[in-house]
Short mmCIF file of C-alpha atoms in Angstrom, two decimals:
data_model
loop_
_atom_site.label_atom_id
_atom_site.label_comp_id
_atom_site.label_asym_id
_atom_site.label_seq_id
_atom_site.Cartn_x
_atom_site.Cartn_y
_atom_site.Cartn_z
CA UNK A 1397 1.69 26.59 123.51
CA UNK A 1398 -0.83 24.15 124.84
CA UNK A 1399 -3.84 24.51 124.29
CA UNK A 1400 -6.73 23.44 127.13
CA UNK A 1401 -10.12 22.42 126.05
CA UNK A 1402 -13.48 22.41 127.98
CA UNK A 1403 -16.15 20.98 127.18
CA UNK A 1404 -19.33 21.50 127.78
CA UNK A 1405 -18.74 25.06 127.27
CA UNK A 1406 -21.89 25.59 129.53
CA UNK A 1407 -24.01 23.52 131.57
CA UNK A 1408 -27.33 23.48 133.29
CA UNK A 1409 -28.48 21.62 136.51
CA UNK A 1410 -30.45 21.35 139.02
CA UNK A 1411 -29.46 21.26 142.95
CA UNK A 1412 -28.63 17.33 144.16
CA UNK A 1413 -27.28 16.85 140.37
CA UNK A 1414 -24.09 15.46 139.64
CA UNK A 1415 -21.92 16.64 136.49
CA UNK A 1416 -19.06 16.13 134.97
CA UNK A 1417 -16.55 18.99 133.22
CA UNK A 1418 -13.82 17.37 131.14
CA UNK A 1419 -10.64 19.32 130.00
CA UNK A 1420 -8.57 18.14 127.18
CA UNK A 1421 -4.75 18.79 126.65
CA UNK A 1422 -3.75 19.59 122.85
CA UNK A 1423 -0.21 17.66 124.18
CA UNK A 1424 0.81 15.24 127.62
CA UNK A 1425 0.70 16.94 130.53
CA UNK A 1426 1.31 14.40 132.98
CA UNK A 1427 -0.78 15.37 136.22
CA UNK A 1428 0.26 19.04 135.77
CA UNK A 1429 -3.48 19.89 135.85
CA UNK A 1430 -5.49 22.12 138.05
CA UNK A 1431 -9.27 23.21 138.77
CA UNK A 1432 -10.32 26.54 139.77
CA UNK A 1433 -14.09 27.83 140.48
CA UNK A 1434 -14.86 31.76 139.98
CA UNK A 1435 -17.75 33.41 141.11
CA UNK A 1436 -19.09 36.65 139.42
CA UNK A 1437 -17.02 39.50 140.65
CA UNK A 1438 -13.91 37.29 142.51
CA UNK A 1439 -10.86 36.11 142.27
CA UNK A 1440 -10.84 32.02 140.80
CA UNK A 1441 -10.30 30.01 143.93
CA UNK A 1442 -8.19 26.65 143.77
CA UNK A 1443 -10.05 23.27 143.58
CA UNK A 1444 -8.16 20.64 142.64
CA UNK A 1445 -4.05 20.42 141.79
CA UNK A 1446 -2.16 17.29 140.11
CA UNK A 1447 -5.10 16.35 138.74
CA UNK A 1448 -6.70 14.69 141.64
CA UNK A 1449 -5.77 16.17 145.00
CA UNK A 1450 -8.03 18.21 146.93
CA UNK A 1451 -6.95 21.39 147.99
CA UNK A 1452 -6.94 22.27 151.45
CA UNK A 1453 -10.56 22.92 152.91
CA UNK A 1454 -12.02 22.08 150.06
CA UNK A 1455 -15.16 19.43 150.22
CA UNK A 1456 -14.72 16.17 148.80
CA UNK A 1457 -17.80 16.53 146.86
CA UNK A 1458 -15.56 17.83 144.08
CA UNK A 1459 -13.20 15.03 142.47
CA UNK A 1460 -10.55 15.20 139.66
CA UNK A 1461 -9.51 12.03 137.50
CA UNK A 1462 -7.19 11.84 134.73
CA UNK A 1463 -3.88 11.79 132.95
CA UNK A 1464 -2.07 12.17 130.13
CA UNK A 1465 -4.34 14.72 127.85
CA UNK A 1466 -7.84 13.93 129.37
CA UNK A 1467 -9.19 15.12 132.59
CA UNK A 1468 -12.60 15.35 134.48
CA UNK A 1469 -14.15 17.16 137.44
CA UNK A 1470 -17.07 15.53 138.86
CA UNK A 1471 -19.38 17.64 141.22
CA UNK A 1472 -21.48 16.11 143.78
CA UNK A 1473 -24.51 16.90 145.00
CA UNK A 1474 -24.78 20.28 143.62
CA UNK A 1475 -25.64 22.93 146.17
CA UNK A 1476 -26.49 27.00 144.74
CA UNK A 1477 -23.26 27.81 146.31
CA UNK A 1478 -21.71 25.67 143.61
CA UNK A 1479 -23.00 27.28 140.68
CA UNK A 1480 -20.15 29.00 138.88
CA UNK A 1481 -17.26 29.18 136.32
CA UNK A 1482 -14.98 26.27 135.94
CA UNK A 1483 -11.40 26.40 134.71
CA UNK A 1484 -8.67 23.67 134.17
CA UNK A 1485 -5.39 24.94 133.77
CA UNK A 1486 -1.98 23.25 132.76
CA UNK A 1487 0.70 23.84 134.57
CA UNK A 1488 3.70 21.72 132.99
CA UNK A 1489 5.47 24.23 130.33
CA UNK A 1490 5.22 28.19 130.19
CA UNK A 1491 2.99 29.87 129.15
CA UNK A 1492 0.52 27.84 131.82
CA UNK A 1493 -2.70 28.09 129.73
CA UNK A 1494 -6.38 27.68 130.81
CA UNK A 1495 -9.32 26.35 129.34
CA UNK A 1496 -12.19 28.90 128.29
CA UNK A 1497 -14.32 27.91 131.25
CA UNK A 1498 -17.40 25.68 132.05
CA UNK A 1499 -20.29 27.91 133.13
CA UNK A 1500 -22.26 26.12 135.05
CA UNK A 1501 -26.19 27.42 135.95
CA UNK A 1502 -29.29 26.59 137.50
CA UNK A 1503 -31.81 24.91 135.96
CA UNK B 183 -2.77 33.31 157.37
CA UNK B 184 -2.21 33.97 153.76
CA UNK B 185 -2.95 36.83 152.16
CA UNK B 186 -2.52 38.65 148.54
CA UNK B 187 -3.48 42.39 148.85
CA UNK B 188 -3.49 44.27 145.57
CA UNK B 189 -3.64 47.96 145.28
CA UNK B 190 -7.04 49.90 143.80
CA UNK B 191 -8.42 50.45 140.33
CA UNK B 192 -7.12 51.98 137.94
CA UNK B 193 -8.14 54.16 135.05
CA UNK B 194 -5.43 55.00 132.16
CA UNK B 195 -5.35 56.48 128.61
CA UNK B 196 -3.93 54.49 125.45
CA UNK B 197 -0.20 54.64 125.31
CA UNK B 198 -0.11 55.12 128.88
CA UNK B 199 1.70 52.74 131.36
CA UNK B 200 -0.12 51.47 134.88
CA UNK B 201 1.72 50.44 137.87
CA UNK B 202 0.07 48.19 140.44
CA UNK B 203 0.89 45.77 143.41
CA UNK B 204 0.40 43.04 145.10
CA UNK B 205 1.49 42.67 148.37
CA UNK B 206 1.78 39.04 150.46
CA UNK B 207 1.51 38.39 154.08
CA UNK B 208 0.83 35.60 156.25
CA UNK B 209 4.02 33.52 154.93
CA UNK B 210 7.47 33.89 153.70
CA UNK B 211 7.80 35.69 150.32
CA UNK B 212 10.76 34.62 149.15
CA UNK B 213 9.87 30.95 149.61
CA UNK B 214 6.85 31.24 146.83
CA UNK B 215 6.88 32.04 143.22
CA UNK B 216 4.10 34.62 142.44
CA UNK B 217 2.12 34.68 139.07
CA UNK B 218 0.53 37.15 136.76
CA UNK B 219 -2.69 36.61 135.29
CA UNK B 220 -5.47 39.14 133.76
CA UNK B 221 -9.06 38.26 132.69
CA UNK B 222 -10.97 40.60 130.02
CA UNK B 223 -14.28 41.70 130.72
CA UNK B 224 -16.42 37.99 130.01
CA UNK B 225 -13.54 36.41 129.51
CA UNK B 226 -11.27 33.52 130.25
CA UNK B 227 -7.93 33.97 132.34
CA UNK B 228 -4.61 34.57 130.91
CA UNK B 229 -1.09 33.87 132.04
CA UNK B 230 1.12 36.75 131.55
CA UNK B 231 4.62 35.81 133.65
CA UNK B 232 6.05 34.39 137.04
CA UNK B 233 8.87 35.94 139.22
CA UNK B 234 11.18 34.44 141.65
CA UNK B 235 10.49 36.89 144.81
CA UNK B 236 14.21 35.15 146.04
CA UNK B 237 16.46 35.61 143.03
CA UNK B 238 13.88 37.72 141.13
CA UNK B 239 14.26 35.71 138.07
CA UNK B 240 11.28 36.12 135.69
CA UNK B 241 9.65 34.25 132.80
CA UNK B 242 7.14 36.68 130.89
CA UNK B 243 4.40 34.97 128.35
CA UNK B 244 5.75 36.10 124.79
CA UNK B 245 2.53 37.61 124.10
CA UNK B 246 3.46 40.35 126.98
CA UNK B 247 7.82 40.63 126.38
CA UNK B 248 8.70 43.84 126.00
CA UNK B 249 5.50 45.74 127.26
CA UNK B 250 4.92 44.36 131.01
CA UNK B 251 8.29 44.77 133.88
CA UNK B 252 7.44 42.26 136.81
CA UNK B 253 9.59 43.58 140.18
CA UNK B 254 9.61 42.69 143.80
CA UNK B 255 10.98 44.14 147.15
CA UNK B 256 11.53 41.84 149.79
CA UNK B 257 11.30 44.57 152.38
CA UNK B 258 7.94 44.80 151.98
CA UNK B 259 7.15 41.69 150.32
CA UNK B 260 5.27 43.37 147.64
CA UNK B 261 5.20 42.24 144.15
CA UNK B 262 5.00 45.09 141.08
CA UNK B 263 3.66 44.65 137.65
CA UNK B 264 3.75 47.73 134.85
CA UNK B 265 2.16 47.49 131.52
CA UNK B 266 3.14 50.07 129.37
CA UNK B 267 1.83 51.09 125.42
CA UNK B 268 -1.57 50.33 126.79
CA UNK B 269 -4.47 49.21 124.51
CA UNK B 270 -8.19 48.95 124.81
CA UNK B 271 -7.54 45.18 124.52
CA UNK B 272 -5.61 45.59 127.78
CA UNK B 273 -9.05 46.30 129.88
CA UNK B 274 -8.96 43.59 132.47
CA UNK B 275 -8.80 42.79 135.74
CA UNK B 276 -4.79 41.43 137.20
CA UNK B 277 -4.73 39.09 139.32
CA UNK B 278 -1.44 37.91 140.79
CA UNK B 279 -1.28 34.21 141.99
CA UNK B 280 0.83 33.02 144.75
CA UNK B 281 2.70 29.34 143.27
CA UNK B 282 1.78 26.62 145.34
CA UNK B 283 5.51 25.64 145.25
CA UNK B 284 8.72 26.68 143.70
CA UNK B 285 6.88 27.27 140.31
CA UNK B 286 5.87 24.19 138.35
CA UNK B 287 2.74 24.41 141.25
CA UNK B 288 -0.29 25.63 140.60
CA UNK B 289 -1.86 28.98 141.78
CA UNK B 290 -2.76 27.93 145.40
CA UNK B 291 -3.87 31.67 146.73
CA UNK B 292 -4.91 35.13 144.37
CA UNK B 293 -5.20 38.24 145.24
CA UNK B 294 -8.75 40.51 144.98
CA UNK B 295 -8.25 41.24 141.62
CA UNK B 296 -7.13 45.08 139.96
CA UNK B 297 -9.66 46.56 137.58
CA UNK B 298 -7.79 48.48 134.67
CA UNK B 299 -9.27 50.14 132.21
CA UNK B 300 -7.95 51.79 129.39
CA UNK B 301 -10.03 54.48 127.65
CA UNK B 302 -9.64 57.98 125.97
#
């Protein structure tokens, strides 16, 4: 299996930041790489798919980079709205795996 | 517009089995690969399997082969999953996961989430 890795495993910021999540494959994955945000209580909600394309009605304050094994999500301008659990999740070879999560909180 | 509806909470006993569903509207079922995936209480998420909603071909995680039946019926485009030999461990909350393409996409809609809990 692959195994996704997120680091930091928690992070704290204020509103107006900008921060950085990066996700590391234990093995290539191409682009086959995917964001998700959950909020306490619902469902994860898709961010960012091959790596670095925005999904639909999504705000292009949020920006994926990477290839290979090594990937990033950069936040912009962090509003409360953004505060929340980050996943990456590979999506080249069953099982699709996910990384443990980035909690991210106000500081 | 697209939507994943799954069906309400349940509450089970170990060694018990729990059906639940997950039905689609707002686009055409058979066109979209639909994923399982469960997150423990303060946990991360976990991939359990994938079916085919056309061919109903399906790819289980081998953690879950043998315990968990995926099934579909196109005439209501509703997607089934049933856990049997339930555990504590298995105390989660399903999700299914609509495939953004004709799998190999990633999980571009989810439903509201199932709360099962399995207790004596």
């Amino acid at each position: 299996d692959i195994q996704m890795t997120q680091s930091p495993s928690s992070l704290s910021a204020s509103v107006g930041d900008r921060v950085t999540i990066t996700c590391r494959a234990s093995q290539g994955i191409a682009n086959y790489l995917a964001w998700y945000q959950q909020k306490p209580g619902k469902a994860p909600k898709s961010l960012i798919y091959a790596a670095t394309s925005l999904q639909g009605g999504v705000p292009s304050k949020f920006r994926g980079s990477g290839s290979g094994t090594d990937f990033t999500l950069t936040i912009s301008s962090l509003q409360t709205e953004d505060f929340a659990t980050y996943y990456c999740q590979q999506y080249i070879s069953y099982p699709y795996t996910f990384g443990q999560g980035t909690k991210l909180e106000i500081k | 517009q697209v939507q994943l509806v799954q069906s309400g909470a349940e509450v089970k006993k170990p060694g018990a089995s729990v059906k639940f569903s997950c039905k689609a509207s707002g686009y055409t079922f058979t066109t979209y690969y639909m994923h399982w995936v469960r997150q423990a209480p303060g946990q991360g998420l976990e991939w359990m399997g994938i079916i085919n909603p056309s061919s109903s071909s399906i790819t289980y995680a081998q953690k879950f082969q043998g315990r968990v039946t995926v099934t579909r019926d196109t005439s209501t485009s509703t997607v089934y999953m049933e856990l049997s030999s339930l555990r504590s461990e298995d105390t989660a909350v399903y999700y299914c996961a609509r495939d953004h393409g004709a799998a190999g996409g990633h999980f571009d809609y989810w439903g509201q989430g199932i709360l099962v809990t399995v207790s004596s």
